[in-house]
Tab-separated table of N, CA and C in Angstrom:
chain	number	residue	atom	x	y	z
A	1	MET	N	0.775	18.626	-5.120
A	1	MET	CA	1.926	17.767	-4.929
A	1	MET	C	2.595	17.560	-6.286
A	2	THR	N	3.911	17.707	-6.293
A	2	THR	CA	4.655	17.524	-7.530
A	2	THR	C	4.873	16.042	-7.793
A	3	SER	N	5.187	15.706	-9.016
A	3	SER	CA	5.457	14.307	-9.344
A	3	SER	C	6.716	13.821	-8.627
A	4	GLN	N	7.645	14.720	-8.356
A	4	GLN	CA	8.851	14.345	-7.615
A	4	GLN	C	8.500	13.984	-6.169
A	5	ASP	N	7.608	14.765	-5.557
A	5	ASP	CA	7.151	14.464	-4.196
A	5	ASP	C	6.433	13.119	-4.163
A	6	LEU	N	5.567	12.886	-5.134
A	6	LEU	CA	4.838	11.625	-5.205
A	6	LEU	C	5.809	10.465	-5.419
A	7	GLY	N	6.785	10.656	-6.269
A	7	GLY	CA	7.783	9.619	-6.514
A	7	GLY	C	8.555	9.258	-5.261
A	8	ARG	N	8.866	10.249	-4.450
A	8	ARG	CA	9.572	10.010	-3.188
A	8	ARG	C	8.707	9.172	-2.256
A	9	LEU	N	7.429	9.492	-2.179
A	9	LEU	CA	6.507	8.736	-1.330
A	9	LEU	C	6.330	7.303	-1.831
A	10	LEU	N	6.255	7.146	-3.139
A	10	LEU	CA	6.038	5.817	-3.712
A	10	LEU	C	7.222	4.887	-3.472
A	11	GLY	N	8.391	5.455	-3.240
A	11	GLY	CA	9.582	4.647	-2.997
A	11	GLY	C	9.460	3.778	-1.762
A	12	ASP	N	8.748	4.241	-0.755
A	12	ASP	CA	8.542	3.473	0.474
A	12	ASP	C	7.370	4.082	1.232
A	13	VAL	N	6.185	3.763	0.773
A	13	VAL	CA	4.968	4.375	1.297
A	13	VAL	C	4.827	4.147	2.801
A	14	SER	N	5.114	2.932	3.252
A	14	SER	CA	4.883	2.602	4.663
A	14	SER	C	5.781	3.377	5.624
A	15	SER	N	6.879	3.918	5.128
A	15	SER	CA	7.742	4.705	6.011
A	15	SER	C	7.243	6.146	6.151
A	16	HIS	N	6.325	6.549	5.287
A	16	HIS	CA	5.804	7.916	5.320
A	16	HIS	C	4.432	8.010	5.993
A	17	PHE	N	3.758	6.869	6.124
A	17	PHE	CA	2.425	6.843	6.717
A	17	PHE	C	2.365	5.740	7.764
A	18	GLU	N	1.756	6.042	8.897
A	18	GLU	CA	1.653	5.049	9.963
A	18	GLU	C	0.622	3.981	9.627
A	19	ARG	N	-0.511	4.419	9.061
A	19	ARG	CA	-1.595	3.500	8.723
A	19	ARG	C	-2.133	3.840	7.338
A	20	PRO	N	-2.645	2.850	6.605
A	20	PRO	CA	-3.240	3.133	5.300
A	20	PRO	C	-4.394	4.139	5.379
A	21	HIS	N	-5.140	4.096	6.471
A	21	HIS	CA	-6.266	5.021	6.638
A	21	HIS	C	-5.802	6.481	6.643
A	22	ASP	N	-4.556	6.714	7.067
A	22	ASP	CA	-4.010	8.073	7.064
A	22	ASP	C	-3.975	8.649	5.650
A	23	ILE	N	-3.759	7.803	4.676
A	23	ILE	CA	-3.765	8.248	3.276
A	23	ILE	C	-5.190	8.609	2.864
A	24	VAL	N	-6.144	7.760	3.218
A	24	VAL	CA	-7.544	7.969	2.837
A	24	VAL	C	-8.062	9.304	3.349
A	25	VAL	N	-7.758	9.648	4.590
A	25	VAL	CA	-8.325	10.864	5.195
A	25	VAL	C	-7.509	12.129	4.914
A	26	SER	N	-6.358	11.977	4.288
A	26	SER	CA	-5.518	13.136	4.001
A	26	SER	C	-6.164	14.032	2.952
A	27	ASP	N	-6.005	15.339	3.127
A	27	ASP	CA	-6.508	16.283	2.128
A	27	ASP	C	-5.379	16.816	1.237
A	28	GLN	N	-4.201	16.213	1.345
A	28	GLN	CA	-3.047	16.647	0.560
A	28	GLN	C	-2.964	15.980	-0.811
A	29	TYR	N	-3.743	14.918	-1.017
A	29	TYR	CA	-3.612	14.123	-2.234
A	29	TYR	C	-4.951	13.989	-2.935
A	30	THR	N	-4.893	13.848	-4.244
A	30	THR	CA	-6.108	13.575	-5.001
A	30	THR	C	-6.499	12.116	-4.787
A	31	ARG	N	-7.708	11.774	-5.163
A	31	ARG	CA	-8.167	10.390	-5.044
A	31	ARG	C	-7.234	9.462	-5.809
A	32	ASP	N	-6.862	9.838	-7.026
A	32	ASP	CA	-5.980	8.999	-7.842
A	32	ASP	C	-4.607	8.824	-7.196
A	33	GLN	N	-4.080	9.888	-6.595
A	33	GLN	CA	-2.792	9.785	-5.913
A	33	GLN	C	-2.897	8.867	-4.701
A	34	LYS	N	-4.004	8.957	-3.966
A	34	LYS	CA	-4.210	8.087	-2.813
A	34	LYS	C	-4.245	6.622	-3.251
A	35	ILE	N	-4.964	6.355	-4.329
A	35	ILE	CA	-5.047	4.982	-4.844
A	35	ILE	C	-3.668	4.506	-5.264
A	36	GLN	N	-2.924	5.350	-5.938
A	36	GLN	CA	-1.582	4.987	-6.378
A	36	GLN	C	-0.678	4.671	-5.183
A	37	LEU	N	-0.735	5.491	-4.148
A	37	LEU	CA	0.065	5.255	-2.943
A	37	LEU	C	-0.317	3.921	-2.295
A	38	LEU	N	-1.609	3.681	-2.175
A	38	LEU	CA	-2.068	2.444	-1.543
A	38	LEU	C	-1.731	1.221	-2.388
A	39	GLN	N	-1.800	1.349	-3.694
A	39	GLN	CA	-1.442	0.223	-4.553
A	39	GLN	C	0.044	-0.116	-4.437
A	40	HIS	N	0.883	0.897	-4.301
A	40	HIS	CA	2.312	0.640	-4.098
A	40	HIS	C	2.552	-0.030	-2.746
A	41	TRP	N	1.843	0.419	-1.725
A	41	TRP	CA	1.960	-0.183	-0.401
A	41	TRP	C	1.522	-1.652	-0.472
A	42	GLU	N	0.420	-1.898	-1.170
A	42	GLU	CA	-0.080	-3.269	-1.323
A	42	GLU	C	0.956	-4.144	-2.037
A	43	HIS	N	1.548	-3.623	-3.083
A	43	HIS	CA	2.559	-4.383	-3.827
A	43	HIS	C	3.760	-4.728	-2.944
A	44	ASP	N	4.208	-3.760	-2.161
A	44	ASP	CA	5.321	-4.008	-1.227
A	44	ASP	C	4.969	-5.112	-0.239
A	45	LEU	N	3.735	-5.093	0.262
A	45	LEU	CA	3.302	-6.119	1.205
A	45	LEU	C	3.215	-7.492	0.538
A	46	GLN	N	2.787	-7.521	-0.715
A	46	GLN	CA	2.739	-8.788	-1.444
A	46	GLN	C	4.136	-9.372	-1.581
A	47	LEU	N	5.098	-8.521	-1.869
A	47	LEU	CA	6.485	-8.987	-1.974
A	47	LEU	C	6.982	-9.527	-0.640
A	48	LEU	N	6.626	-8.853	0.456
A	48	LEU	CA	7.005	-9.333	1.787
A	48	LEU	C	6.381	-10.686	2.091
A	49	MET	N	5.138	-10.861	1.679
A	49	MET	CA	4.453	-12.127	1.941
A	49	MET	C	5.096	-13.268	1.158
A	50	VAL	N	5.467	-13.005	-0.078
A	50	VAL	CA	6.141	-14.025	-0.880
A	50	VAL	C	7.492	-14.358	-0.268
A	51	ALA	N	8.236	-13.337	0.138
A	51	ALA	CA	9.545	-13.571	0.761
A	51	ALA	C	9.383	-14.366	2.051
A	52	SER	N	8.335	-14.067	2.796
A	52	SER	CA	8.090	-14.786	4.037
A	52	SER	C	7.789	-16.255	3.771
A	53	GLU	N	7.028	-16.532	2.720
A	53	GLU	CA	6.722	-17.916	2.352
A	53	GLU	C	7.989	-18.690	2.025
A	54	GLU	N	8.964	-17.984	1.516
A	54	GLU	CA	10.216	-18.615	1.105
A	54	GLU	C	11.293	-18.462	2.183
A	55	SER	N	10.860	-18.111	3.392
A	55	SER	CA	11.760	-17.946	4.545
A	55	SER	C	12.908	-16.986	4.266
A	56	MET	N	12.588	-15.894	3.572
A	56	MET	CA	13.608	-14.925	3.204
A	56	MET	C	13.465	-13.606	3.957
A	57	THR	N	12.637	-13.594	4.991
A	57	THR	CA	12.469	-12.361	5.747
A	57	THR	C	12.179	-12.678	7.199
A	58	GLY	N	12.483	-11.737	8.053
A	58	GLY	CA	12.198	-11.902	9.466
A	58	GLY	C	10.865	-11.298	9.858
A	59	ALA	N	10.121	-10.772	8.868
A	59	ALA	CA	8.838	-10.133	9.161
A	59	ALA	C	7.856	-11.148	9.721
A	60	THR	N	7.000	-10.672	10.589
A	60	THR	CA	5.970	-11.528	11.158
A	60	THR	C	4.818	-11.619	10.169
A	61	PRO	N	4.522	-12.827	9.651
A	61	PRO	CA	3.466	-12.966	8.644
A	61	PRO	C	2.117	-12.417	9.094
A	62	GLY	N	1.768	-12.584	10.372
A	62	GLY	CA	0.494	-12.061	10.863
A	62	GLY	C	0.401	-10.556	10.750
A	63	GLN	N	1.495	-9.870	11.051
A	63	GLN	CA	1.502	-8.410	10.940
A	63	GLN	C	1.369	-7.974	9.488
A	64	THR	N	2.052	-8.668	8.601
A	64	THR	CA	1.972	-8.333	7.180
A	64	THR	C	0.554	-8.556	6.668
A	65	ALA	N	-0.070	-9.641	7.089
A	65	ALA	CA	-1.443	-9.927	6.673
A	65	ALA	C	-2.408	-8.868	7.197
A	66	GLU	N	-2.207	-8.427	8.430
A	66	GLU	CA	-3.059	-7.377	8.996
A	66	GLU	C	-2.879	-6.067	8.227
A	67	GLN	N	-1.632	-5.749	7.893
A	67	GLN	CA	-1.366	-4.537	7.115
A	67	GLN	C	-2.012	-4.644	5.732
A	68	MET	N	-1.931	-5.837	5.125
A	68	MET	CA	-2.534	-6.042	3.807
A	68	MET	C	-4.045	-5.813	3.879
A	69	LYS	N	-4.685	-6.315	4.920
A	69	LYS	CA	-6.119	-6.103	5.069
A	69	LYS	C	-6.431	-4.615	5.212
A	70	ALA	N	-5.635	-3.906	5.987
A	70	ALA	CA	-5.852	-2.468	6.175
A	70	ALA	C	-5.688	-1.709	4.860
A	71	VAL	N	-4.694	-2.086	4.061
A	71	VAL	CA	-4.483	-1.444	2.762
A	71	VAL	C	-5.660	-1.754	1.831
A	72	CYS	N	-6.099	-3.007	1.807
A	72	CYS	CA	-7.235	-3.379	0.956
A	72	CYS	C	-8.506	-2.661	1.389
A	73	ASP	N	-8.718	-2.520	2.689
A	73	ASP	CA	-9.877	-1.777	3.190
A	73	ASP	C	-9.813	-0.310	2.754
A	74	ALA	N	-8.616	0.267	2.814
A	74	ALA	CA	-8.434	1.666	2.397
A	74	ALA	C	-8.692	1.820	0.898
A	75	LEU	N	-8.171	0.891	0.107
A	75	LEU	CA	-8.413	0.938	-1.332
A	75	LEU	C	-9.891	0.775	-1.640
A	76	SER	N	-10.527	-0.113	-0.932
A	76	SER	CA	-11.960	-0.331	-1.123
A	76	SER	C	-12.751	0.932	-0.794
A	77	ALA	N	-12.360	1.623	0.260
A	77	ALA	CA	-13.034	2.869	0.650
A	77	ALA	C	-12.932	3.931	-0.440
A	78	LEU	N	-11.846	3.892	-1.190
A	78	LEU	CA	-11.646	4.861	-2.277
A	78	LEU	C	-12.187	4.357	-3.609
A	79	GLY	N	-12.673	3.125	-3.631
A	79	GLY	CA	-13.167	2.548	-4.879
A	79	GLY	C	-12.039	2.149	-5.801
A	80	GLY	N	-10.863	1.867	-5.248
A	80	GLY	CA	-9.700	1.533	-6.072
A	80	GLY	C	-9.241	0.104	-5.935
A	81	LEU	N	-10.114	-0.774	-5.417
A	81	LEU	CA	-9.721	-2.164	-5.220
A	81	LEU	C	-10.248	-2.990	-6.374
A	82	GLU	N	-9.359	-3.313	-7.290
A	82	GLU	CA	-9.716	-4.146	-8.431
A	82	GLU	C	-8.836	-5.379	-8.385
A	83	ARG	N	-9.438	-6.527	-8.459
A	83	ARG	CA	-8.703	-7.779	-8.363
A	83	ARG	C	-8.743	-8.525	-9.691
A	84	PRO	N	-7.596	-9.012	-10.143
A	84	PRO	CA	-7.596	-9.863	-11.319
A	84	PRO	C	-8.269	-11.186	-10.982
A	85	SER	N	-8.792	-11.853	-11.989
A	85	SER	CA	-9.422	-13.144	-11.709
A	85	SER	C	-8.357	-14.196	-11.467
A	86	GLY	N	-8.533	-14.953	-10.415
A	86	GLY	CA	-7.611	-16.041	-10.096
A	86	GLY	C	-6.454	-15.603	-9.241
A	87	PRO	N	-5.968	-16.526	-8.411
A	87	PRO	CA	-4.841	-16.220	-7.543
A	87	PRO	C	-3.524	-16.267	-8.276
A	88	GLY	N	-2.502	-15.684	-7.673
A	88	GLY	CA	-1.183	-15.749	-8.272
A	88	GLY	C	-0.194	-14.985	-7.414
A	89	LYS	N	1.058	-15.361	-7.529
A	89	LYS	CA	2.103	-14.648	-6.822
A	89	LYS	C	2.449	-13.386	-7.591
A	90	VAL	N	3.065	-12.469	-6.883
A	90	VAL	CA	3.498	-11.220	-7.503
A	90	VAL	C	4.610	-11.531	-8.476
A	91	GLY	N	4.574	-10.897	-9.601
A	91	GLY	CA	5.657	-11.173	-10.538
A	91	GLY	C	5.726	-10.246	-11.668
């Protein structure tokens, strides 16, 4: 996969994959690329959750939370789930 192809996917990961697990089981990407894709998906979901808290989106919070769990499970399966200490909003 070229860096241009990866860049296109990173622009909106969720529109290219139905489920985070689809990234994990794909043989088209390296482990590092899979982690990068999932981390971008996670970041997008964090932004949606913050927007939802501020009543700035029509997204259903439960669906976003379920997607976040699926992304975190996928990252964990790849050994790419690292959490900073302490909570915080995306910024």
